[in-house]
PDB file of C-alpha atoms and ligand atoms in Angstrom:
ATOM      1  CA  MET A   1      97.732  75.685 126.418  1.00 81.00           C
ATOM      2  CA  ARG A   2      97.815  75.844 122.626  1.00 97.00           C
ATOM      3  CA  ARG A   3     100.788  77.664 121.156  1.00 98.00           C
ATOM      4  CA  ARG A   4      99.707  80.753 119.276  1.00 98.00           C
ATOM      5  CA  VAL A   5     100.414  81.423 115.606  1.00 98.00           C
ATOM      6  CA  ILE A   6     100.612  84.858 113.998  1.00 98.00           C
ATOM      7  CA  ALA A   7     100.615  84.591 110.216  1.00 98.00           C
ATOM      8  CA  GLY A   8     100.850  87.311 107.577  1.00 98.00           C
ATOM      9  CA  ASN A   9      99.191  86.919 104.176  1.00 98.00           C
ATOM     10  CA  TRP A  10     100.785  89.300 101.692  1.00 98.00           C
ATOM     11  CA  LYS A  11      98.339  88.436  98.905  1.00 98.00           C
ATOM     12  CA  MET A  12      99.560  89.878  95.554  1.00 98.00           C
ATOM     13  CA  TYR A  13     101.931  92.407  97.106  1.00 98.00           C
ATOM     14  CA  LYS A  14     105.716  92.757  97.264  1.00 98.00           C
ATOM     15  CA  THR A  15     108.536  92.189  94.828  1.00 98.00           C
ATOM     16  CA  GLN A  16     111.673  90.249  95.767  1.00 98.00           C
ATOM     17  CA  ALA A  17     113.485  93.492  96.652  1.00 98.00           C
ATOM     18  CA  GLU A  18     110.564  94.580  98.841  1.00 98.00           C
ATOM     19  CA  THR A  19     110.588  91.153 100.500  1.00 98.00           C
ATOM     20  CA  ARG A  20     114.276  91.473 101.388  1.00 98.00           C
ATOM     21  CA  ALA A  21     113.681  94.995 102.740  1.00 98.00           C
ATOM     22  CA  PHE A  22     110.739  93.740 104.835  1.00 98.00           C
ATOM     23  CA  PHE A  23     112.793  90.975 106.465  1.00 98.00           C
ATOM     24  CA  ALA A  24     115.746  93.286 107.117  1.00 98.00           C
ATOM     25  CA  ALA A  25     113.385  95.481 109.175  1.00 98.00           C
ATOM     26  CA  PHE A  26     111.141  92.727 110.601  1.00 98.00           C
ATOM     27  CA  ALA A  27     113.643  90.080 111.753  1.00 98.00           C
ATOM     28  CA  PRO A  28     115.286  92.207 114.479  1.00 98.00           C
ATOM     29  CA  LEU A  29     111.860  93.271 115.801  1.00 98.00           C
ATOM     30  CA  VAL A  30     110.802  89.656 116.407  1.00 98.00           C
ATOM     31  CA  ALA A  31     114.206  88.183 117.256  1.00 96.00           C
ATOM     32  CA  HIS A  32     113.092  87.550 120.854  1.00 96.00           C
ATOM     33  CA  SER A  33     109.435  86.753 120.185  1.00 96.00           C
ATOM     34  CA  ALA A  34     109.388  83.143 121.352  1.00 94.00           C
ATOM     35  CA  HIS A  35     105.767  83.179 122.600  1.00 95.00           C
ATOM     36  CA  CYS A  36     104.220  82.255 119.243  1.00 97.00           C
ATOM     37  CA  ASP A  37     104.879  80.723 115.843  1.00 98.00           C
ATOM     38  CA  ILE A  38     105.446  83.399 113.189  1.00 98.00           C
ATOM     39  CA  VAL A  39     104.519  82.819 109.557  1.00 98.00           C
ATOM     40  CA  VAL A  40     104.765  84.989 106.440  1.00 98.00           C
ATOM     41  CA  ALA A  41     103.041  84.105 103.150  1.00 99.00           C
ATOM     42  CA  PRO A  42     104.584  86.026 100.247  1.00 98.00           C
ATOM     43  CA  PRO A  43     103.541  85.657  96.594  1.00 98.00           C
ATOM     44  CA  PHE A  44     105.169  82.746  94.721  1.00 98.00           C
ATOM     45  CA  THR A  45     107.790  84.913  93.002  1.00 98.00           C
ATOM     46  CA  ALA A  46     109.088  86.160  96.365  1.00 98.00           C
ATOM     47  CA  LEU A  47     109.169  82.762  98.117  1.00 98.00           C
ATOM     48  CA  ALA A  48     112.856  82.106  97.454  1.00 98.00           C
ATOM     49  CA  ALA A  49     113.804  85.609  98.620  1.00 98.00           C
ATOM     50  CA  ALA A  50     111.667  85.158 101.759  1.00 98.00           C
ATOM     51  CA  VAL A  51     113.082  81.706 102.563  1.00 98.00           C
ATOM     52  CA  ASP A  52     116.576  83.095 102.146  1.00 98.00           C
ATOM     53  CA  ALA A  53     115.889  86.193 104.264  1.00 98.00           C
ATOM     54  CA  ALA A  54     114.159  84.168 107.005  1.00 98.00           C
ATOM     55  CA  ARG A  55     117.007  81.675 107.347  1.00 97.00           C
ATOM     56  CA  GLY A  56     118.313  81.701 110.941  1.00 96.00           C
ATOM     57  CA  THR A  57     115.111  83.341 112.239  1.00 97.00           C
ATOM     58  CA  ALA A  58     112.017  81.696 113.745  1.00 96.00           C
ATOM     59  CA  VAL A  59     109.834  82.866 110.862  1.00 98.00           C
ATOM     60  CA  GLY A  60     108.244  80.090 108.781  1.00 98.00           C
ATOM     61  CA  ILE A  61     107.366  80.750 105.173  1.00 98.00           C
ATOM     62  CA  ALA A  62     103.993  79.869 103.670  1.00 99.00           C
ATOM     63  CA  ALA A  63     102.722  79.653 100.110  1.00 98.00           C
ATOM     64  CA  GLN A  64      99.302  81.162  99.420  1.00 98.00           C
ATOM     65  CA  ASN A  65      97.995  78.272  97.305  1.00 98.00           C
ATOM     66  CA  VAL A  66      98.927  74.797  96.044  1.00 98.00           C
ATOM     67  CA  PHE A  67      97.667  72.260  93.502  1.00 98.00           C
ATOM     68  CA  TRP A  68      96.834  68.717  94.606  1.00 98.00           C
ATOM     69  CA  GLU A  69      98.644  66.704  91.917  1.00 98.00           C
ATOM     70  CA  LYS A  70     102.337  65.853  92.323  1.00 98.00           C
ATOM     71  CA  GLU A  71     103.249  66.822  88.747  1.00 98.00           C
ATOM     72  CA  GLY A  72     101.743  66.841  85.292  1.00 98.00           C
ATOM     73  CA  ALA A  73     100.284  68.963  82.522  1.00 98.00           C
ATOM     74  CA  TYR A  74      98.747  71.618  84.796  1.00 98.00           C
ATOM     75  CA  THR A  75      99.995  74.891  83.368  1.00 98.00           C
ATOM     76  CA  GLY A  76     100.444  77.584  85.975  1.00 97.00           C
ATOM     77  CA  GLU A  77     100.127  75.296  88.989  1.00 98.00           C
ATOM     78  CA  LEU A  78     102.624  74.280  91.694  1.00 98.00           C
ATOM     79  CA  SER A  79     102.690  71.051  93.680  1.00 98.00           C
ATOM     80  CA  ALA A  80     103.058  70.723  97.436  1.00 98.00           C
ATOM     81  CA  GLY A  81     106.382  68.931  96.928  1.00 98.00           C
ATOM     82  CA  MET A  82     107.686  71.853  94.876  1.00 98.00           C
ATOM     83  CA  LEU A  83     106.697  74.277  97.631  1.00 98.00           C
ATOM     84  CA  ALA A  84     108.331  72.138 100.320  1.00 98.00           C
ATOM     85  CA  GLU A  85     111.505  71.911  98.231  1.00 98.00           C
ATOM     86  CA  ALA A  86     111.450  75.709  97.844  1.00 98.00           C
ATOM     87  CA  GLY A  87     111.585  75.990 101.644  1.00 98.00           C
ATOM     88  CA  CYS A  88     107.915  76.519 102.527  1.00 98.00           C
ATOM     89  CA  ARG A  89     106.684  75.035 105.789  1.00 98.00           C
ATOM     90  CA  TYR A  90     103.060  76.161 105.554  1.00 98.00           C
ATOM     91  CA  VAL A  91     100.451  76.771 102.875  1.00 98.00           C
ATOM     92  CA  LEU A  92      97.205  78.751 102.945  1.00 98.00           C
ATOM     93  CA  ILE A  93      94.298  76.759 101.552  1.00 98.00           C
ATOM     94  CA  GLY A  94      90.787  77.925 100.669  1.00 98.00           C
ATOM     95  CA  HIS A  95      91.289  81.625 101.418  1.00 98.00           C
ATOM     96  CA  SER A  96      88.000  83.434 100.736  1.00 97.00           C
ATOM     97  CA  GLU A  97      89.587  85.340  97.840  1.00 97.00           C
ATOM     98  CA  ARG A  98      90.404  82.010  96.201  1.00 97.00           C
ATOM     99  CA  ARG A  99      86.876  80.746  96.875  1.00 96.00           C
ATOM    100  CA  GLN A 100      85.396  83.985  95.492  1.00 95.00           C
ATOM    101  CA  TYR A 101      87.593  84.643  92.438  1.00 97.00           C
ATOM    102  CA  PHE A 102      89.121  81.285  91.536  1.00 97.00           C
ATOM    103  CA  GLY A 103      86.329  78.793  92.127  1.00 96.00           C
ATOM    104  CA  GLU A 104      87.827  77.071  95.169  1.00 96.00           C
ATOM    105  CA  THR A 105      85.323  74.547  96.559  1.00 96.00           C
ATOM    106  CA  GLU A 106      85.081  72.293  99.621  1.00 96.00           C
ATOM    107  CA  GLU A 107      86.300  69.462  97.397  1.00 96.00           C
ATOM    108  CA  SER A 108      89.383  71.330  96.132  1.00 97.00           C
ATOM    109  CA  VAL A 109      90.162  72.479  99.665  1.00 98.00           C
ATOM    110  CA  ALA A 110      90.117  68.879 100.885  1.00 98.00           C
ATOM    111  CA  LYS A 111      92.312  67.631  98.018  1.00 98.00           C
ATOM    112  CA  LYS A 112      94.821  70.449  98.461  1.00 98.00           C
ATOM    113  CA  THR A 113      94.945  69.909 102.212  1.00 98.00           C
ATOM    114  CA  ARG A 114      95.728  66.203 101.802  1.00 98.00           C
ATOM    115  CA  ALA A 115      98.401  66.923  99.182  1.00 98.00           C
ATOM    116  CA  ALA A 116     100.014  69.544 101.424  1.00 98.00           C
ATOM    117  CA  LEU A 117     100.089  67.169 104.386  1.00 98.00           C
ATOM    118  CA  ALA A 118     101.568  64.373 102.264  1.00 98.00           C
ATOM    119  CA  ALA A 119     104.426  66.722 101.354  1.00 98.00           C
ATOM    120  CA  GLY A 120     105.043  67.612 104.997  1.00 98.00           C
ATOM    121  CA  LEU A 121     103.565  71.118 104.811  1.00 98.00           C
ATOM    122  CA  THR A 122     101.274  72.535 107.491  1.00 98.00           C
ATOM    123  CA  PRO A 123      98.042  73.630 105.819  1.00 98.00           C
ATOM    124  CA  ILE A 124      96.262  76.720 107.144  1.00 98.00           C
ATOM    125  CA  VAL A 125      92.713  75.963 106.040  1.00 98.00           C
ATOM    126  CA  CYS A 126      90.535  79.076 105.804  1.00 98.00           C
ATOM    127  CA  VAL A 127      86.790  79.124 106.430  1.00 98.00           C
ATOM    128  CA  GLY A 128      84.353  81.974 106.943  1.00 98.00           C
ATOM    129  CA  GLU A 129      80.874  83.225 106.181  1.00 97.00           C
ATOM    130  CA  LEU A 130      79.729  86.065 103.917  1.00 96.00           C
ATOM    131  CA  LEU A 131      77.949  89.089 105.374  1.00 94.00           C
ATOM    132  CA  ALA A 132      74.702  87.863 103.773  1.00 95.00           C
ATOM    133  CA  ASP A 133      75.133  84.481 105.523  1.00 96.00           C
ATOM    134  CA  ARG A 134      75.610  86.159 108.899  1.00 95.00           C
ATOM    135  CA  GLU A 135      72.672  88.517 108.386  1.00 93.00           C
ATOM    136  CA  ALA A 136      70.476  85.571 107.410  1.00 96.00           C
ATOM    137  CA  GLY A 137      71.481  83.710 110.586  1.00 96.00           C
ATOM    138  CA  LYS A 138      73.341  81.114 108.534  1.00 97.00           C
ATOM    139  CA  THR A 139      76.857  81.494 109.988  1.00 97.00           C
ATOM    140  CA  GLU A 140      76.910  78.073 111.655  1.00 98.00           C
ATOM    141  CA  GLU A 141      75.317  76.391 108.661  1.00 98.00           C
ATOM    142  CA  VAL A 142      78.061  77.776 106.371  1.00 97.00           C
ATOM    143  CA  LEU A 143      80.919  77.084 108.781  1.00 98.00           C
ATOM    144  CA  GLY A 144      79.577  73.582 109.401  1.00 98.00           C
ATOM    145  CA  ARG A 145      79.446  72.884 105.659  1.00 97.00           C
ATOM    146  CA  GLN A 146      82.957  74.261 105.086  1.00 97.00           C
ATOM    147  CA  PHE A 147      84.277  72.272 108.034  1.00 98.00           C
ATOM    148  CA  ARG A 148      82.673  68.977 106.985  1.00 97.00           C
ATOM    149  CA  GLY A 149      83.805  69.281 103.354  1.00 96.00           C
ATOM    150  CA  GLY A 150      87.352  70.373 104.203  1.00 96.00           C
ATOM    151  CA  PRO A 151      89.048  69.645 107.546  1.00 97.00           C
ATOM    152  CA  GLY A 152      86.263  67.283 108.594  1.00 97.00           C
ATOM    153  CA  SER A 153      86.950  64.990 105.651  1.00 97.00           C
ATOM    154  CA  LEU A 154      90.522  64.259 106.777  1.00 97.00           C
ATOM    155  CA  THR A 155      91.669  61.287 108.826  1.00 98.00           C
ATOM    156  CA  ALA A 156      92.221  61.973 112.543  1.00 98.00           C
ATOM    157  CA  GLU A 157      95.982  61.815 111.998  1.00 98.00           C
ATOM    158  CA  GLU A 158      95.803  64.308 109.113  1.00 98.00           C
ATOM    159  CA  PHE A 159      93.507  66.565 111.125  1.00 98.00           C
ATOM    160  CA  SER A 160      96.029  66.716 113.970  1.00 98.00           C
ATOM    161  CA  ARG A 161      98.505  68.417 111.605  1.00 98.00           C
ATOM    162  CA  ILE A 162      96.428  71.295 110.249  1.00 98.00           C
ATOM    163  CA  LEU A 163      95.667  74.817 111.379  1.00 98.00           C
ATOM    164  CA  VAL A 164      92.273  76.398 110.732  1.00 98.00           C
ATOM    165  CA  ALA A 165      91.738  80.108 110.119  1.00 98.00           C
ATOM    166  CA  TYR A 166      88.301  81.569 110.786  1.00 98.00           C
ATOM    167  CA  GLU A 167      87.981  84.569 108.492  1.00 97.00           C
ATOM    168  CA  PRO A 168      84.536  86.128 108.243  1.00 97.00           C
ATOM    169  CA  VAL A 169      84.508  87.475 104.679  1.00 95.00           C
ATOM    170  CA  TRP A 170      82.825  90.687 105.783  1.00 94.00           C
ATOM    171  CA  ALA A 171      85.852  91.497 107.958  1.00 93.00           C
ATOM    172  CA  ILE A 172      88.584  90.867 105.371  1.00 92.00           C
ATOM    173  CA  GLY A 173      90.167  94.054 104.062  1.00 88.00           C
ATOM    174  CA  THR A 174      87.164  96.095 105.187  1.00 90.00           C
ATOM    175  CA  GLY A 175      88.491  97.568 108.415  1.00 86.00           C
ATOM    176  CA  ARG A 176      85.493  95.940 110.108  1.00 88.00           C
ATOM    177  CA  THR A 177      86.889  93.430 112.613  1.00 87.00           C
ATOM    178  CA  ALA A 178      84.701  90.833 114.258  1.00 90.00           C
ATOM    179  CA  THR A 179      84.388  91.644 117.945  1.00 95.00           C
ATOM    180  CA  PRO A 180      86.446  89.290 120.113  1.00 96.00           C
ATOM    181  CA  GLU A 181      83.144  87.767 121.297  1.00 96.00           C
ATOM    182  CA  ILE A 182      81.846  87.125 117.765  1.00 96.00           C
ATOM    183  CA  ALA A 183      85.165  85.553 116.777  1.00 97.00           C
ATOM    184  CA  ALA A 184      85.259  83.415 119.939  1.00 97.00           C
ATOM    185  CA  ALA A 185      81.721  82.146 119.315  1.00 98.00           C
ATOM    186  CA  ALA A 186      82.642  81.077 115.768  1.00 98.00           C
ATOM    187  CA  HIS A 187      85.836  79.411 116.998  1.00 98.00           C
ATOM    188  CA  GLY A 188      83.830  77.607 119.669  1.00 98.00           C
ATOM    189  CA  PHE A 189      81.424  76.362 117.015  1.00 98.00           C
ATOM    190  CA  LEU A 190      84.302  75.093 114.820  1.00 98.00           C
ATOM    191  CA  ARG A 191      85.803  73.350 117.835  1.00 98.00           C
ATOM    192  CA  LYS A 192      82.426  71.716 118.469  1.00 98.00           C
ATOM    193  CA  CYS A 193      82.436  70.475 114.855  1.00 98.00           C
ATOM    194  CA  ALA A 194      85.937  69.050 115.423  1.00 98.00           C
ATOM    195  CA  ALA A 195      84.819  67.290 118.617  1.00 98.00           C
ATOM    196  CA  GLY A 196      81.824  65.786 116.828  1.00 97.00           C
ATOM    197  CA  GLN A 197      83.822  64.600 113.841  1.00 97.00           C
ATOM    198  CA  PHE A 198      86.975  63.480 115.650  1.00 98.00           C
ATOM    199  CA  SER A 199      87.277  63.652 119.453  1.00 98.00           C
ATOM    200  CA  ALA A 200      87.271  66.078 122.368  1.00 98.00           C
ATOM    201  CA  ALA A 201      91.067  65.788 122.517  1.00 98.00           C
ATOM    202  CA  ALA A 202      91.448  66.586 118.798  1.00 98.00           C
ATOM    203  CA  ALA A 203      89.141  69.578 119.199  1.00 98.00           C
ATOM    204  CA  SER A 204      91.001  70.980 122.161  1.00 97.00           C
ATOM    205  CA  ALA A 205      94.370  70.554 120.416  1.00 98.00           C
ATOM    206  CA  LEU A 206      93.185  72.313 117.221  1.00 98.00           C
ATOM    207  CA  ARG A 207      94.675  75.756 116.714  1.00 98.00           C
ATOM    208  CA  ILE A 208      92.205  78.215 115.182  1.00 98.00           C
ATOM    209  CA  LEU A 209      93.470  81.588 113.945  1.00 98.00           C
ATOM    210  CA  TYR A 210      91.201  84.602 113.543  1.00 98.00           C
ATOM    211  CA  GLY A 211      91.513  86.727 110.383  1.00 97.00           C
ATOM    212  CA  GLY A 212      89.772  89.921 109.298  1.00 96.00           C
ATOM    213  CA  SER A 213      91.183  93.435 109.685  1.00 94.00           C
ATOM    214  CA  VAL A 214      93.549  92.496 112.530  1.00 97.00           C
ATOM    215  CA  LYS A 215      95.672  95.550 113.399  1.00 97.00           C
ATOM    216  CA  PRO A 216      98.157  96.499 116.117  1.00 98.00           C
ATOM    217  CA  ASP A 217      95.367  98.289 117.999  1.00 97.00           C
ATOM    218  CA  ASN A 218      92.892  95.397 118.127  1.00 97.00           C
ATOM    219  CA  ILE A 219      95.160  92.341 118.475  1.00 98.00           C
ATOM    220  CA  LYS A 220      95.311  92.506 122.271  1.00 97.00           C
ATOM    221  CA  GLY A 221      91.535  92.402 122.663  1.00 97.00           C
ATOM    222  CA  LEU A 222      91.266  89.497 120.232  1.00 97.00           C
ATOM    223  CA  MET A 223      94.057  87.513 121.896  1.00 97.00           C
ATOM    224  CA  ALA A 224      92.401  88.019 125.288  1.00 97.00           C
ATOM    225  CA  GLN A 225      89.944  85.337 124.149  1.00 96.00           C
ATOM    226  CA  ASP A 226      91.171  81.837 125.012  1.00 96.00           C
ATOM    227  CA  GLU A 227      89.389  80.498 121.941  1.00 97.00           C
ATOM    228  CA  LEU A 228      91.620  82.517 119.591  1.00 98.00           C
ATOM    229  CA  ASP A 229      94.915  80.744 118.986  1.00 98.00           C
ATOM    230  CA  GLY A 230      96.444  83.433 116.829  1.00 98.00           C
ATOM    231  CA  ALA A 231      95.747  85.605 113.825  1.00 98.00           C
ATOM    232  CA  LEU A 232      95.920  85.572 110.059  1.00 98.00           C
ATOM    233  CA  VAL A 233      96.751  89.130 109.066  1.00 98.00           C
ATOM    234  CA  GLY A 234      96.423  90.633 105.585  1.00 98.00           C
ATOM    235  CA  GLY A 235      96.978  94.365 105.094  1.00 97.00           C
ATOM    236  CA  ALA A 236      98.713  94.994 108.414  1.00 98.00           C
ATOM    237  CA  SER A 237     101.327  92.309 107.691  1.00 98.00           C
ATOM    238  CA  LEU A 238     102.794  94.277 104.794  1.00 98.00           C
ATOM    239  CA  ASP A 239     104.537  96.761 107.049  1.00 98.00           C
ATOM    240  CA  ALA A 240     107.366  95.359 109.187  1.00 98.00           C
ATOM    241  CA  LYS A 241     106.657  97.584 112.201  1.00 98.00           C
ATOM    242  CA  SER A 242     102.937  96.995 112.170  1.00 98.00           C
ATOM    243  CA  PHE A 243     103.269  93.208 111.744  1.00 98.00           C
ATOM    244  CA  ALA A 244     105.916  93.073 114.482  1.00 98.00           C
ATOM    245  CA  ALA A 245     103.575  95.009 116.792  1.00 98.00           C
ATOM    246  CA  ILE A 246     100.902  92.372 116.131  1.00 98.00           C
ATOM    247  CA  VAL A 247     103.350  89.515 116.749  1.00 98.00           C
ATOM    248  CA  ASN A 248     104.474  91.180 119.974  1.00 98.00           C
ATOM    249  CA  PHE A 249     100.940  91.927 121.186  1.00 95.00           C
TER     250      PHE A 249
HETATM  251  C1  LIG B 301      93.469  88.009 104.923  1.00 84.50           C
HETATM  252  O1  LIG B 301      93.875  88.298 103.823  1.00 84.50           O
HETATM  253  O2  LIG B 301      93.480  86.819 105.267  1.00 84.50           O
HETATM  254  C2  LIG B 301      92.998  89.075 105.811  1.00 84.50           C
HETATM  255  C3  LIG B 301      92.495  88.737 106.977  1.00 84.50           C
HETATM  256  O3  LIG B 301      93.130  90.366 105.370  1.00 84.50           O
HETATM  257  P1  LIG B 301      92.978  91.731 106.261  1.00 84.50           P
HETATM  258  O4  LIG B 301      93.761  91.522 107.513  1.00 84.50           O
HETATM  259  O5  LIG B 301      93.548  92.813 105.383  1.00 84.50           O
HETATM  260  O6  LIG B 301      91.528  91.900 106.538  1.00 84.50           O
END
């Protein structure tokens, strides 16, 4: 049985003070939630506050992005080593908003994933199709391409240390969740890609999170699917009570 992961992506929300207030409310609500790994991804400026507030809890802190070089003249970027030193244990890579607004490609996803792994971080590699892809019957073609260019380009050892998040772009921030069956079919396809590229054992060990308008009232139905190994939650992770209700589904 794969251990579940519930991760919150705060995107560009929350100051340091708001981060401290969130953890003061959230930590007691998940103090006994040992059934899954819990992750919170604050913006860079709130990472130190989050690491500090999460100390002594089971909550792991994630960055929302990383650059692949170790150091250098790359104004505005942060290396994986810097994030690890700051107390991060995870990093989101290739979120659809980064692909859409910041030119993230399969190649940059692969480079960032390798750099994160080399620094001891657990990458959460995001993939997902656009509504137009799904409507054109191209979901598997897109997921296959994203898988091959990103996670599929790793070594088997590297692959064993990543998490994948399936996030259909049409379900992110729209209130339109994929049905549990649609999500499970996509996860099954990604697992098939992993089996083809690596091995049946690697595929069955891979943890795949679902993301896209996950809320307290739909998490149970989603987690009823064996294929879904957790959730990556945007909007509903900003409120301590709502995110705790998702963690404690
Ligand atoms: C996300 O940002 O990864 C996400 C899934 O957002 P939301 O839950 O708001 O759709």
